[in-house]
XYZ file of N, CA, C and O in Angstrom:
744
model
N -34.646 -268.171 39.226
C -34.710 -267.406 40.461
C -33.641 -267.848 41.458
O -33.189 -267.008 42.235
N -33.257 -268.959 41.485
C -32.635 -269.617 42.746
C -31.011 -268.913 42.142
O -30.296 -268.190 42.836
N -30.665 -269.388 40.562
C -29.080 -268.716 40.056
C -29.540 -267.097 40.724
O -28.661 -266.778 41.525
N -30.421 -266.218 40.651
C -30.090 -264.843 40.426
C -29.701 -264.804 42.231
O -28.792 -264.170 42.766
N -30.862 -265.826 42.978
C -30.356 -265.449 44.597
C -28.712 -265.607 45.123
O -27.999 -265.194 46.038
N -28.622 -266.410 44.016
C -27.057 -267.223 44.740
C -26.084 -265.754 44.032
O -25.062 -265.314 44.560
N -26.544 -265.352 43.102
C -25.392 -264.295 41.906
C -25.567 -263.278 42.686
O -24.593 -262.584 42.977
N -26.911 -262.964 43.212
C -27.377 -261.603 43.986
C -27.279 -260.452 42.960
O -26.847 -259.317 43.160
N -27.838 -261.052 41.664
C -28.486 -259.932 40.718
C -29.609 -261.014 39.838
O -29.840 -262.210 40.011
N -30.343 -259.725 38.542
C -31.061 -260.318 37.714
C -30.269 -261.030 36.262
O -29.274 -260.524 35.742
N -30.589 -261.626 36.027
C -30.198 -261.912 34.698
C -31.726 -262.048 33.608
O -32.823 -262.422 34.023
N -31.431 -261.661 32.253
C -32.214 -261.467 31.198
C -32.861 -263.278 30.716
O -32.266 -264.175 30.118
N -33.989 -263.245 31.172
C -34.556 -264.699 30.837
C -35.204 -264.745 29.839
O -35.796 -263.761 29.395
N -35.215 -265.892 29.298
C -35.770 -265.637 27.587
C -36.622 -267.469 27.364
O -37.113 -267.974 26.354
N -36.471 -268.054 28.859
C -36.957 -269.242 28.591
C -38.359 -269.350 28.524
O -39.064 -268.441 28.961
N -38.866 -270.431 27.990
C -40.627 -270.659 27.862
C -40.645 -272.035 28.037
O -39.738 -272.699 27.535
N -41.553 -272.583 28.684
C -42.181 -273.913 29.269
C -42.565 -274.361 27.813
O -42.740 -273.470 26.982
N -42.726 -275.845 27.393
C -43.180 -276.664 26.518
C -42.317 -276.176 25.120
O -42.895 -276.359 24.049
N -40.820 -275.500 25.095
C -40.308 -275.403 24.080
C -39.269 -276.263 23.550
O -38.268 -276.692 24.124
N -39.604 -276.415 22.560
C -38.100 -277.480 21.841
C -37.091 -276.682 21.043
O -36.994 -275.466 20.873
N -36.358 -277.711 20.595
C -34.960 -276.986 20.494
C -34.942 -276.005 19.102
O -34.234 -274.998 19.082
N -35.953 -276.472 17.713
C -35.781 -276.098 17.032
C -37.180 -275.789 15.753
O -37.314 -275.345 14.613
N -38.202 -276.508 17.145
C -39.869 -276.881 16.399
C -40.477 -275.486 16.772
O -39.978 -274.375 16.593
N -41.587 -275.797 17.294
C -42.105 -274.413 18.020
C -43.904 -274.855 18.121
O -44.845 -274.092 17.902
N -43.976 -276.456 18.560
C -45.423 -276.676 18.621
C -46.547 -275.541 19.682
O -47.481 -274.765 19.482
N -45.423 -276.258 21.323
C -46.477 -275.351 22.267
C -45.973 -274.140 22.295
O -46.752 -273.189 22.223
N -44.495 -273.907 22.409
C -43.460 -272.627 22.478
C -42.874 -272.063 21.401
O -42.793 -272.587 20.290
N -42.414 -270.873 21.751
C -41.032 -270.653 20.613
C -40.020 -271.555 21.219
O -39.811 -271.884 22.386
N -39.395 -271.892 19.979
C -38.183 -273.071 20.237
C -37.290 -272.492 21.240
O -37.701 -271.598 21.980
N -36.324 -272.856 21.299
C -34.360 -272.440 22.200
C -34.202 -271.810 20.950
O -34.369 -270.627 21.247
N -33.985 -271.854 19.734
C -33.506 -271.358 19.079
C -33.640 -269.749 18.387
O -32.840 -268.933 17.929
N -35.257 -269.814 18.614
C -35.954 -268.725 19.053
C -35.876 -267.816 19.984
O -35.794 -266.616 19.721
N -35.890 -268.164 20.850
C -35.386 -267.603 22.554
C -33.951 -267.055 22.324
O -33.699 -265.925 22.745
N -32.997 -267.771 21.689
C -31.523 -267.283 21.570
C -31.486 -266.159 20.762
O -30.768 -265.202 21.050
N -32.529 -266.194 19.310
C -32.407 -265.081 18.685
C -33.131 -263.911 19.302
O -32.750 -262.779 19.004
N -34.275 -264.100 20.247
C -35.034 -263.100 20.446
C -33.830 -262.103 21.502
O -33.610 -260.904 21.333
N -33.272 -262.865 22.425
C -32.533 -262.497 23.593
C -31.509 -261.353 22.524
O -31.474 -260.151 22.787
N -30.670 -261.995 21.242
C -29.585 -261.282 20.578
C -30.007 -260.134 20.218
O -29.278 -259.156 20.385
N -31.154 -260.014 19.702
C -31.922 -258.664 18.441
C -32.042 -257.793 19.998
O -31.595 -256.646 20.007
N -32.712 -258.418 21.433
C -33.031 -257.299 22.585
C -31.564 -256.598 22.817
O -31.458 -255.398 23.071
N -30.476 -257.464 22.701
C -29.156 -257.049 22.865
C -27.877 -257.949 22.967
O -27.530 -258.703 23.876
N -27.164 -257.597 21.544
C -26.297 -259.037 21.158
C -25.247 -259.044 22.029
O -24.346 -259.842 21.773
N -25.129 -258.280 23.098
C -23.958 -258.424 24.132
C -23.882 -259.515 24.665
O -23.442 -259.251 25.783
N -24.035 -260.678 24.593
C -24.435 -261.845 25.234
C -23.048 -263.014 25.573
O -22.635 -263.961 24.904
N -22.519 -262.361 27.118
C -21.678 -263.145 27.394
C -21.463 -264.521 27.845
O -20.420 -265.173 27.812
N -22.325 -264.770 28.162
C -22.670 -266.340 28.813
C -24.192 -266.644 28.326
O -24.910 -265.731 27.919
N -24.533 -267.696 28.381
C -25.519 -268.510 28.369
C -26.175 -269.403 28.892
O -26.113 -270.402 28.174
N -26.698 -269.547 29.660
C -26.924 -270.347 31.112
C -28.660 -271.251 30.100
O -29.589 -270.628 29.587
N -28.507 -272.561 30.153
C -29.531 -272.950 28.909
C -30.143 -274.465 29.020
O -29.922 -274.833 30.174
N -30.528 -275.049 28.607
C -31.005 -276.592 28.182
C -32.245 -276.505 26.963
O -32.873 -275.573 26.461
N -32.238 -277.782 26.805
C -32.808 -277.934 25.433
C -33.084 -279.231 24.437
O -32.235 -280.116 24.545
N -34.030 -279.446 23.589
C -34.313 -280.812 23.361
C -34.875 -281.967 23.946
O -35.153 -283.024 23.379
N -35.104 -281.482 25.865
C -35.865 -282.814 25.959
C -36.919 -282.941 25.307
O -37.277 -284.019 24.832
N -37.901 -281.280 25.136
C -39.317 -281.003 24.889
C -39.898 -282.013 23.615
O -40.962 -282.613 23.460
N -38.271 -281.853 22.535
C -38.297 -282.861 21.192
C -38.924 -283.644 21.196
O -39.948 -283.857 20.548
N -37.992 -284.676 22.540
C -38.161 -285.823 22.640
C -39.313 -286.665 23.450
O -39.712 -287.822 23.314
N -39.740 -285.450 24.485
C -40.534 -286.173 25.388
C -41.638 -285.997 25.103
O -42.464 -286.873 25.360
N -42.075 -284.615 24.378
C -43.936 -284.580 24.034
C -44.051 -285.505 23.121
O -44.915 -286.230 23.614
N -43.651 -286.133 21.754
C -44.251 -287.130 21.313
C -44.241 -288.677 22.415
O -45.061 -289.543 22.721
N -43.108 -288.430 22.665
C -43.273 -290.012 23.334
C -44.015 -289.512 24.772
O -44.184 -290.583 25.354
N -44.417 -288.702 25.437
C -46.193 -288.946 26.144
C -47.232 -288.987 25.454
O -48.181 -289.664 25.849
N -47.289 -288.366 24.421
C -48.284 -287.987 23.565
C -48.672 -289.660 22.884
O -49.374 -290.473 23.486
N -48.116 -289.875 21.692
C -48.536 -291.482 21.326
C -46.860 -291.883 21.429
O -46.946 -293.079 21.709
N -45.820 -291.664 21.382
C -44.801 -292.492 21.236
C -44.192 -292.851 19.661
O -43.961 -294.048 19.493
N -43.966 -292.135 18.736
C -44.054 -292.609 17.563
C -43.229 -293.583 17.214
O -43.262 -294.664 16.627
N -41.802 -292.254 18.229
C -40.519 -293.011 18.323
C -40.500 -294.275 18.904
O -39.915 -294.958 18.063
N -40.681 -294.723 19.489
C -40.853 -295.704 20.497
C -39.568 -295.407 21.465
O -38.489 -295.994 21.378
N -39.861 -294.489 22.303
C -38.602 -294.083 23.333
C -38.743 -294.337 24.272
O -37.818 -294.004 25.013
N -39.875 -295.043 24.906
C -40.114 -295.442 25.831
C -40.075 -296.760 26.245
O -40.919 -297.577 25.877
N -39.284 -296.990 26.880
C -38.719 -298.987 26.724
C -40.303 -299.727 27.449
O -41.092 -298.970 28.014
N -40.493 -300.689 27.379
C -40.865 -301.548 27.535
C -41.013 -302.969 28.275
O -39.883 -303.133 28.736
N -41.506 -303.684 28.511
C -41.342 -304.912 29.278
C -40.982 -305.756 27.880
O -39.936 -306.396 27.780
N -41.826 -305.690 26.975
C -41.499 -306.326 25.500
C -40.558 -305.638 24.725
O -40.298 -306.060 23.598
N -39.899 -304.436 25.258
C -38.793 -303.684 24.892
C -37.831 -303.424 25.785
O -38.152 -302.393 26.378
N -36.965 -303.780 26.119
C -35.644 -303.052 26.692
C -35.044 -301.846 26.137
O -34.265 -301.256 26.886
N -35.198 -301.476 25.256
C -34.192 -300.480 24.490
C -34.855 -299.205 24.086
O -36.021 -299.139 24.476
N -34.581 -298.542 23.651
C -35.554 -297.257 22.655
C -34.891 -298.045 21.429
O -34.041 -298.937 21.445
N -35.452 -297.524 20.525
C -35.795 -297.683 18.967
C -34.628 -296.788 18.437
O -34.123 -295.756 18.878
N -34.362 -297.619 17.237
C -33.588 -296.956 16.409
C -34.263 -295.761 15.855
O -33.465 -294.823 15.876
N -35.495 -295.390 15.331
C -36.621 -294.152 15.267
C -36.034 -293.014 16.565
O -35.600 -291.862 16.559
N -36.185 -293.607 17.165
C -35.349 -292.571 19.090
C -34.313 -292.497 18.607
O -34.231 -291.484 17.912
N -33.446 -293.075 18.621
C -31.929 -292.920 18.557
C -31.992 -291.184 17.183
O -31.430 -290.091 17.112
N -33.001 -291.940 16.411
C -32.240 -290.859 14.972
C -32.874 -289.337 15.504
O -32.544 -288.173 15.271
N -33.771 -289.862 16.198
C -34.872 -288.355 16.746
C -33.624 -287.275 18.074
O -33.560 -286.088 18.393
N -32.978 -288.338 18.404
C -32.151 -287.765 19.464
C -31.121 -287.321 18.659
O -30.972 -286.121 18.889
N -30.194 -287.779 17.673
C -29.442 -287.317 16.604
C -29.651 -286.209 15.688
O -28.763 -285.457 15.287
N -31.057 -286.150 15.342
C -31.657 -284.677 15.011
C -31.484 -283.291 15.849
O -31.072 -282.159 15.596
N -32.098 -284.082 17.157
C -32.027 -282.724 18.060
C -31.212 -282.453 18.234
O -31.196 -281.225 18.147
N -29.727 -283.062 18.630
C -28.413 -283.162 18.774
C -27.536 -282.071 17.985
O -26.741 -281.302 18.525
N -27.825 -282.141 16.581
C -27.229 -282.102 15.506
C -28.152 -279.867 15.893
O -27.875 -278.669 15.837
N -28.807 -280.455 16.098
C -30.078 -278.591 16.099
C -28.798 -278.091 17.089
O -28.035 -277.203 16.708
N -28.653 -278.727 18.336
C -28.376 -278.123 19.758
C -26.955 -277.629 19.605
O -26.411 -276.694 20.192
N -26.321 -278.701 18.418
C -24.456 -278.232 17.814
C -24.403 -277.265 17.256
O -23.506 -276.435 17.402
N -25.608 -277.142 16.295
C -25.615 -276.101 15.258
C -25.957 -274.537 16.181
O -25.328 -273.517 15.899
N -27.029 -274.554 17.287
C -26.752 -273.159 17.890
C -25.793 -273.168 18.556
O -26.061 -272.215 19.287
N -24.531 -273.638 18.991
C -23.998 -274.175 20.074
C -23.088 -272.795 19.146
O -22.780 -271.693 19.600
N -22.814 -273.378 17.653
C -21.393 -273.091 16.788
C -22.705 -271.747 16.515
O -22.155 -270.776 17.035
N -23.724 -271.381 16.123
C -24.117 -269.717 16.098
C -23.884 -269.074 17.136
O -23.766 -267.872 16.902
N -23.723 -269.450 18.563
C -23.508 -268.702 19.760
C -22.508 -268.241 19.844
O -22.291 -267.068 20.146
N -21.370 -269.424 19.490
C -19.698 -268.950 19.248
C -19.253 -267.976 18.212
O -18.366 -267.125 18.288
N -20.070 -268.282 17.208
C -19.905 -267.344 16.143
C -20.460 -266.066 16.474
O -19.993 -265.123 15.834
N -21.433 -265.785 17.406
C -22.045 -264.084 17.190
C -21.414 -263.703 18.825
O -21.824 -262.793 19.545
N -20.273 -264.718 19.151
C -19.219 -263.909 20.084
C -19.913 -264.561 22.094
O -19.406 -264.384 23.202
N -20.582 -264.937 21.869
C -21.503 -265.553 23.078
C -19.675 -266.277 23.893
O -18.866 -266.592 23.020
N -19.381 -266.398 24.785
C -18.040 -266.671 25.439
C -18.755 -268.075 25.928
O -18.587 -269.029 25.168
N -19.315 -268.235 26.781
C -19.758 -269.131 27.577
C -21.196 -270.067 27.249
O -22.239 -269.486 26.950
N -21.144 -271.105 27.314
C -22.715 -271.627 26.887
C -22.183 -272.786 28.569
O -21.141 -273.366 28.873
N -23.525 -272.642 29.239
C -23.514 -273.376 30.466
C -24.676 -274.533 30.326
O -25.739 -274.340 30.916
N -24.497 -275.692 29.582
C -25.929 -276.363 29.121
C -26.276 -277.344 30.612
O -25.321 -277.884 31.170
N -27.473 -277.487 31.093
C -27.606 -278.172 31.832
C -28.578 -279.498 31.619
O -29.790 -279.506 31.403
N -27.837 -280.406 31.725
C -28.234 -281.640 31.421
C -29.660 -282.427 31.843
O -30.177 -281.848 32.799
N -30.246 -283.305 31.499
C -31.645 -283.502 31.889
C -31.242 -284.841 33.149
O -30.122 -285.334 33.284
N -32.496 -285.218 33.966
C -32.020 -286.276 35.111
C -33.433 -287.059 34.483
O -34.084 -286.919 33.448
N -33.518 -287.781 35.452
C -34.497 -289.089 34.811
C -35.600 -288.958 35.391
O -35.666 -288.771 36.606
N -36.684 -289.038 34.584
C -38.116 -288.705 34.892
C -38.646 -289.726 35.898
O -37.986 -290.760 35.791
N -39.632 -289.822 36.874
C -40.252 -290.787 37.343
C -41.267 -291.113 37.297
O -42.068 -290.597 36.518
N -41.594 -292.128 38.156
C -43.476 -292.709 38.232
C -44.183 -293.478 36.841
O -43.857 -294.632 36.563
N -44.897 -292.933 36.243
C -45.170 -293.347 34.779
C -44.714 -293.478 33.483
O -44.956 -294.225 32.534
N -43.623 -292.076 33.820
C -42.659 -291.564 32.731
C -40.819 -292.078 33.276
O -39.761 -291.468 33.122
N -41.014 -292.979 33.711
C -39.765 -293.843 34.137
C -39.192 -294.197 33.166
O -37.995 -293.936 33.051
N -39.772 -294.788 32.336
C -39.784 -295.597 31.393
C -39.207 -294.874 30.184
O -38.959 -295.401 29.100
N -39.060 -293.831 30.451
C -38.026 -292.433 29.342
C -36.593 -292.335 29.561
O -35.793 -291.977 28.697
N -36.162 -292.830 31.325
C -34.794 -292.801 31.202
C -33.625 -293.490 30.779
O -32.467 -293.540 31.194
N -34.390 -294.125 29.628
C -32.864 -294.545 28.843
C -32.893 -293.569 27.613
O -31.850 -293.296 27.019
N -33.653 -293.243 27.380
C -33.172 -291.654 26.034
C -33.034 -290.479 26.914
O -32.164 -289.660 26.619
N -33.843 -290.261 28.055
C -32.937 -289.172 28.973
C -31.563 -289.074 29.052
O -30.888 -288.054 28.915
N -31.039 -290.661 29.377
C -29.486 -290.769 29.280
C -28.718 -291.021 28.052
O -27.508 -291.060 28.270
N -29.102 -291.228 26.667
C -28.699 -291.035 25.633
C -28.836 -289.749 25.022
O -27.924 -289.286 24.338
N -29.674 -289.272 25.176
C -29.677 -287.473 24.457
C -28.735 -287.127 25.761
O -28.265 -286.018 25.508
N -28.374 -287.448 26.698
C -27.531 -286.654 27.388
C -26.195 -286.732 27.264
O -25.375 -285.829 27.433
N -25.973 -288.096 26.893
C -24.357 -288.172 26.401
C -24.244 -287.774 24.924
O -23.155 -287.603 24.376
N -25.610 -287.616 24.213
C -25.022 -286.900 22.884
C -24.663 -285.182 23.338
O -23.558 -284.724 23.047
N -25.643 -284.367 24.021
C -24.831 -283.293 24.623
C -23.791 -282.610 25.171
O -23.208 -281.571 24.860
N -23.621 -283.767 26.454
C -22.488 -283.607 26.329
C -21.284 -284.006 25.711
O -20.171 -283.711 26.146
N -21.567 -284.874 24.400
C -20.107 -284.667 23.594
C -20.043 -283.664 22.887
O -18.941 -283.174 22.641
N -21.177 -283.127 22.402
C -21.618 -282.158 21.973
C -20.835 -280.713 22.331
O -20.161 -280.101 21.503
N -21.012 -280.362 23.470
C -20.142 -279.936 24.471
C -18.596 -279.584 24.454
O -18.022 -278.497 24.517
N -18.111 -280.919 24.344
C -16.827 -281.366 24.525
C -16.168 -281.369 23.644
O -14.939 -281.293 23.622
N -17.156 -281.488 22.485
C -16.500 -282.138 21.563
C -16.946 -281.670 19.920
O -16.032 -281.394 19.143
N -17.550 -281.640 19.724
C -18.125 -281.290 18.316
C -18.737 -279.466 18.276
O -19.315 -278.744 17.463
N -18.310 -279.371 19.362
C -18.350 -277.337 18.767
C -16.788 -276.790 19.391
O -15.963 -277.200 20.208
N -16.946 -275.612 18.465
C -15.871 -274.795 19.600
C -16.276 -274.036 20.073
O -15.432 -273.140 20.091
N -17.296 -273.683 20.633
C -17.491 -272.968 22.063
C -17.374 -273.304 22.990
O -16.802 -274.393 23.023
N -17.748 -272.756 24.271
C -16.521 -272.964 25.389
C -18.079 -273.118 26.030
O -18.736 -272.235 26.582
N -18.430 -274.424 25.797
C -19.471 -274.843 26.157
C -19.271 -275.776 27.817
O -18.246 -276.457 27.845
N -20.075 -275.825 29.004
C -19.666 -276.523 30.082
C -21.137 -277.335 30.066
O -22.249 -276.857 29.843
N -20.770 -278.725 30.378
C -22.123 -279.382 30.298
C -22.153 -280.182 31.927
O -21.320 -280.984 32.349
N -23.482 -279.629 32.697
C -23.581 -279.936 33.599
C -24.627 -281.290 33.471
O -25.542 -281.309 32.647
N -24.335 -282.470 34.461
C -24.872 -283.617 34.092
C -25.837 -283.743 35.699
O -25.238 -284.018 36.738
N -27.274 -283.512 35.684
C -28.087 -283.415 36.525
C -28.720 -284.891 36.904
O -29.534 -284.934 37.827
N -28.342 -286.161 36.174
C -28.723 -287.471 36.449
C -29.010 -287.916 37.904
O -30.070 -288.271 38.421
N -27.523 -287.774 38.515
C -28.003 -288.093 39.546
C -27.713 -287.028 40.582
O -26.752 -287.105 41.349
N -28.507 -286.116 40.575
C -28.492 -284.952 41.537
C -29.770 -285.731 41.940
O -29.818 -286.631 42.779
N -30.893 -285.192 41.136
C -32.121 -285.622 41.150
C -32.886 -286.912 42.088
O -32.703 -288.120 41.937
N -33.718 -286.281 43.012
C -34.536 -287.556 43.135
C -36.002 -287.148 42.555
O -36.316 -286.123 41.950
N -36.936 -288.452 42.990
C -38.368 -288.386 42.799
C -38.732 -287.246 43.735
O -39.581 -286.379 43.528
N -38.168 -287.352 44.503
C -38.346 -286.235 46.096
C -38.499 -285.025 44.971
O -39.523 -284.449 44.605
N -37.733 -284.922 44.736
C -37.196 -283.448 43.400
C -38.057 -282.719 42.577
O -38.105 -281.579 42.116
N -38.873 -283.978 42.531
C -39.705 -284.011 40.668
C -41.545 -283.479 41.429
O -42.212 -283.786 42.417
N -41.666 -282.708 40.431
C -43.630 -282.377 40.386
C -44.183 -283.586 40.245
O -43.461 -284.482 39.810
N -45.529 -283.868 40.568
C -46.540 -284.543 40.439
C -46.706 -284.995 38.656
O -47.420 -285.942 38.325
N -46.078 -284.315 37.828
C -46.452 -284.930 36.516
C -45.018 -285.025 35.642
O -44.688 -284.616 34.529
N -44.271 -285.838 36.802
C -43.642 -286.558 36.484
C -42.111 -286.204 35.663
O -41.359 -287.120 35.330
N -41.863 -285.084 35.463
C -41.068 -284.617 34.753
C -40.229 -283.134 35.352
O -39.031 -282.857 35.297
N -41.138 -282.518 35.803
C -40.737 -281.490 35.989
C -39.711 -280.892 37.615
O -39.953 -281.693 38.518
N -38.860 -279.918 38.029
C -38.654 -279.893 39.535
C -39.452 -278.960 40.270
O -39.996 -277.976 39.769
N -39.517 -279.364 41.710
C -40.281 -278.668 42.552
C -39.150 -277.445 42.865
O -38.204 -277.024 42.199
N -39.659 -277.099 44.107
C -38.980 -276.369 44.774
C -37.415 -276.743 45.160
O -36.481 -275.942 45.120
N -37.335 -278.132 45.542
C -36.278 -278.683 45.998
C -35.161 -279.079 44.907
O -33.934 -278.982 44.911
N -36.064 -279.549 44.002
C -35.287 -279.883 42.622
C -34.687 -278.191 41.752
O -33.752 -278.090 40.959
N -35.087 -277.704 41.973
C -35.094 -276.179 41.347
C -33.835 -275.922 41.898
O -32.872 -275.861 41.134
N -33.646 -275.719 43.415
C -32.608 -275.574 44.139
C -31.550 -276.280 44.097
O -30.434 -275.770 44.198
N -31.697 -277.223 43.983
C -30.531 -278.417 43.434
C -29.895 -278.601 42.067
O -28.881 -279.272 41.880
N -30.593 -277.929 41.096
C -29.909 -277.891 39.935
C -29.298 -276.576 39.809
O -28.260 -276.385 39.176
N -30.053 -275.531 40.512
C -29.415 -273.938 40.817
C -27.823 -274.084 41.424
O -26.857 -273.322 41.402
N -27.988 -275.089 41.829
C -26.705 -275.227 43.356
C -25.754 -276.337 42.145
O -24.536 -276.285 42.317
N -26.112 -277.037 41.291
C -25.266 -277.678 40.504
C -24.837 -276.612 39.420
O -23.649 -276.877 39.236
N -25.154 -275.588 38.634
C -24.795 -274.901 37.782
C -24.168 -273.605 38.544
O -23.588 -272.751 37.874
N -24.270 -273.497 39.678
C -23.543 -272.614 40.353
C -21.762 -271.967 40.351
O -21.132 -270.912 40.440
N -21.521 -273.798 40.141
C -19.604 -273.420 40.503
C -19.326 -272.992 39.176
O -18.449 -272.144 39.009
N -20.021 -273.512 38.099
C -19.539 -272.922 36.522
C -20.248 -271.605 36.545
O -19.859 -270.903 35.612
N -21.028 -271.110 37.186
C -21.465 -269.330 36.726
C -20.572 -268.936 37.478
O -19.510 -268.546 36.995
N -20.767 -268.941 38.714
C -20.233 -267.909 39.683
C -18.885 -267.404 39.076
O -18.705 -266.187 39.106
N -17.934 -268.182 38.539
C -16.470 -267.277 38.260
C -16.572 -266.433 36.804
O -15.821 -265.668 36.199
N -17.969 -267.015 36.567
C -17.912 -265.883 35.142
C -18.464 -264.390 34.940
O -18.560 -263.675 33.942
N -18.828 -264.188 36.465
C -19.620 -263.308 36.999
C -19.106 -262.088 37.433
O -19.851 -261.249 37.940
C-alpha cells in the first residue's frame, strides 16, 4: 500500500503471509505466487518481492532443528543453518534465472532487517541469508536483479509485538527504501 501511495497507482499483488520460497506449509510458496501472477498475465515487467525468511524462521521458532538461533552456549548458527540458508538461496537463484528467462526486466528483492525481543537471537542468519541474496543478486543470475538491504533501516520501534514483523512505521520505511529503485521504472 505505502509503494502504490508513493507510485500513485495499483500494482497486481500476489503476496501471502507465512509463505516460503519454495515449500508451501502455511502458504503458497514465492514461487507459486510468481507462477500464479504469470498464467493471470505474463506481461510482467518488474518485480517488486522478498523471500526465504519464512524457510528459515518457522522452523527455528517452531523447535529449531537447524539450530539458527545462536546461543549463550552458541555464538554461531550451525552448519545445519548455513546449508538450510544455501538451499533457500540456491530456490531464490533458480526463480531469479525463470524470471529472466520468461522476460520479467526487473526483480527489486528486498532484503530482511533483524528481528527483536525473543527472536533476537535470529540475527545472525538474518544477516547471512542476506548476503547470500544479495550476491545472489549481483552475482549468480543474470537478471537485472536490485537488492535492497533493510538491516539497518529498521528499528524495534518498526517491528509488531511478535517480534518479526513491521508496523505501520516499519511498512513506511521499507516502502520509502525500495522507492528510488521503482520509481524510474515506472
Amino acid at each position: 500500500e505505502n509503494l502504490e501511495t508513493l507510485a500513485g497507482e495499483t500494482f497486481r499483488d500476489y503476496t501471502l503471509s507465512g509463505a516460503t520460497m519454495s515449500g508451501g506449509i502455511l502458504s503458497k510458496s514465492v514461487i507459486k505466487q510468481y507462477a500464479d501472477a504469470k498464467a493471470a498475465d505474463a506481461n510482467i515487467v518488474t518485480a517488486v518481492m522478498n523471500g526465504g525468511g519464512n524457510d528459515i524462521l518457522i522452523p527455528a521458532k517452531a523447535l529449531d532443528p537447524y539450530a539458527c538461533r545462536t546461543r549463550w552456549y552458541r555464538k554461531n548458527i550451525s552448519n545445519r543453518c548455513i546449508a538450510l540458508v544455501e538451499d533457500t538461496y540456491v530456490d531464490s537463484v533458480n526463480l531469479f534465472n525463470d524470471m529472466d528467462n520468461d522476460g520479467v526486466e526487473n526483480i527489486l528483492y528486498l532484503g530482511y532487517y533483524s528481528p527483536k525481543g525473543r527472536d533476537k537471537n535470529l540475527s545472525q542468519v538474518v544477516s547471512v541469508a542476506n548476503d547470500y541474496i544479495e550476491y545472489g543478486c549481483e552475482v549468480a543470475t543474470n537478471a537485472n536483479c536490485s537488492f535492497s538491504a533493510s538491516y539497518d533501516v529498521m528499528t524495534d520501534a518498526d517491528i509488531l509485538d511478535d517480534d518479526i514483523h513491521p508496523n505501520a512505521s516499519g511498512g513506511q520505511k521499507l516502502a520509502n527504501l525500495l522507492w528510488p529503485n521503482l520509481q524510474p521504472l515506472l
